[in-house]
Coordinates of C-alpha atoms in Angstrom, one line a residue:
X9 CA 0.0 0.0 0.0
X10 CA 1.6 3.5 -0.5
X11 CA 1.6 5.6 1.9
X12 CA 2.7 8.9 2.4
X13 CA 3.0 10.7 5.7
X14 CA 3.7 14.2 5.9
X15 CA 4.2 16.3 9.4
X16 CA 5.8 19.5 11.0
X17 CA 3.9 22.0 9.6
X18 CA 2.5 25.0 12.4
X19 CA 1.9 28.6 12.4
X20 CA 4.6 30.8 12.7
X21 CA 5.8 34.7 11.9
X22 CA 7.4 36.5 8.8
X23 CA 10.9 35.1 9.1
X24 CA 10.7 32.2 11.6
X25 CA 11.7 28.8 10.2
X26 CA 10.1 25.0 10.3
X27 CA 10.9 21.9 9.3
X28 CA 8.6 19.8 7.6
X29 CA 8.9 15.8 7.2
X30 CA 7.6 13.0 5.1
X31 CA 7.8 9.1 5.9
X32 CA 7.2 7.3 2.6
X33 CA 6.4 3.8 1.9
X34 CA 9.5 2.2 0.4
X35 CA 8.0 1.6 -3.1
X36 CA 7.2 4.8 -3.3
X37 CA 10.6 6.8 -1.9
X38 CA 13.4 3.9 -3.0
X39 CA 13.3 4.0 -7.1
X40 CA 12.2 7.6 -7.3
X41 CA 12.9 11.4 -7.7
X42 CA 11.1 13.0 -4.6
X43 CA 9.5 16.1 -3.7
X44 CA 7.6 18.6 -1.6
X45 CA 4.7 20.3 -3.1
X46 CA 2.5 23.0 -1.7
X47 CA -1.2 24.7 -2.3
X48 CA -2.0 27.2 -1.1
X49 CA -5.3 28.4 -0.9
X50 CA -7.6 28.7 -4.1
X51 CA -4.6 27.5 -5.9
X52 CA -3.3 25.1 -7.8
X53 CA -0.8 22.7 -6.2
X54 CA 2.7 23.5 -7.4
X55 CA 6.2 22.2 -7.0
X56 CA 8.6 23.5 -4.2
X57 CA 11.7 21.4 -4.2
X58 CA 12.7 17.6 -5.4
X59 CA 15.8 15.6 -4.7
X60 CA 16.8 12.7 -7.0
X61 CA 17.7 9.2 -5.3
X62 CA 21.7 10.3 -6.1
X63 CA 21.2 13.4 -3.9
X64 CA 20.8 16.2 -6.8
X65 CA 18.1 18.9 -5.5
X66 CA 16.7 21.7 -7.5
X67 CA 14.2 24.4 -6.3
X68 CA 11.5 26.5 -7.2
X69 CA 12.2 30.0 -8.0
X70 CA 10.3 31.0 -5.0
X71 CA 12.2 29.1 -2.3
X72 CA 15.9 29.1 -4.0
X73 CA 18.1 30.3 -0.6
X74 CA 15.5 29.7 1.5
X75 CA 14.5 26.3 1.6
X76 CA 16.4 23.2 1.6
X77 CA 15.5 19.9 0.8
X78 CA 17.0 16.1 2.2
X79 CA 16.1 12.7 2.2
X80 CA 17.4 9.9 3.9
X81 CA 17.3 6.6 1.4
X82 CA 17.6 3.8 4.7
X83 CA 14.6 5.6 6.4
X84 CA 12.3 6.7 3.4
X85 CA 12.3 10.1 4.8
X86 CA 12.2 13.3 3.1
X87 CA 13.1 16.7 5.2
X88 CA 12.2 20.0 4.0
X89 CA 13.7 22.8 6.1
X90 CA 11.9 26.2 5.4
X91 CA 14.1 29.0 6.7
X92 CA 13.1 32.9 6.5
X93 CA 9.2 32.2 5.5
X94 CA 6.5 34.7 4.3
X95 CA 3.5 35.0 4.3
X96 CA 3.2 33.7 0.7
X97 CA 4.7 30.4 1.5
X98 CA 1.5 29.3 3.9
X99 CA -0.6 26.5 2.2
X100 CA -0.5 22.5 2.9
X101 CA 2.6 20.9 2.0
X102 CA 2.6 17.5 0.3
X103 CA 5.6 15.6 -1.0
X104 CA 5.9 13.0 -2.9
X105 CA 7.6 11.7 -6.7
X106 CA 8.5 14.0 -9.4
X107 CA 7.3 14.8 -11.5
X108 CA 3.8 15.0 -10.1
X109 CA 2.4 13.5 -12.9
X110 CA 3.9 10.4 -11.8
X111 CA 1.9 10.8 -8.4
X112 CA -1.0 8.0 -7.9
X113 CA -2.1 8.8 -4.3
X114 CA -1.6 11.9 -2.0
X115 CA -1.1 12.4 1.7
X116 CA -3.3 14.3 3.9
X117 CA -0.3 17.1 3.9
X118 CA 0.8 19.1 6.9
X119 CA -0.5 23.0 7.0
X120 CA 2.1 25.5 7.1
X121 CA 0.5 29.3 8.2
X122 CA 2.7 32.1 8.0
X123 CA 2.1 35.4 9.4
X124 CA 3.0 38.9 8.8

């Protein structure tokens, strides 16, 4: 069954930092390209970060210098650490493969709610 767990998101100020993580079933995380999504509110979901199995990470525009992505290949855990956040970057986080095309289920996401 795939599963994907998703967890560390809260409410904090412009500027504070969180760190967000995802447990991943191991068909799902082993073979694959993984990432963090986000959607924020009356939006569509969009692509934040994604690491490759070999450890190459690319970002969204948005995020570049801020955010970093991680995984760990033994625990089928994905990190996202969100440092110097807005109040743009509030929405429910997801990760999961890229591209999200490839994507057959979803998690139930973790809110992140950033204030000004």
């Amino acid at each position: 069954q795939v599963q994907l767990v998703e967890s560390g998101g809260d409410s904090v100020q412009a500027g504070g930092s969180l760190r967000l993580s995802c447990i991943a079933s191991e068909s799902i995380f082993r073979p694959n390209t993984m990432a963090w999504y986000r959607q924020a509110p009356g939006k569509q979901r969009e692509w934040v970060a994604f690491e490759t199995n070999g450890g190459t990470a690319d970002y969204n525009d948005f995020v570049k210098g801020r955010f970093t992505i991680s995984r760990d290949n033994a625990k089928f855990t994905v990190w996202l650490t969100m440092n110097n956040l807005k109040p743009e970057d509030t929405g429910v986080y997801y990760c999961n493969v890229f591209p999200s095309r490839s994507a057959k289920n979803w998690g139930q996401g973790t809110q992140v709610t950033v204030a000004s």
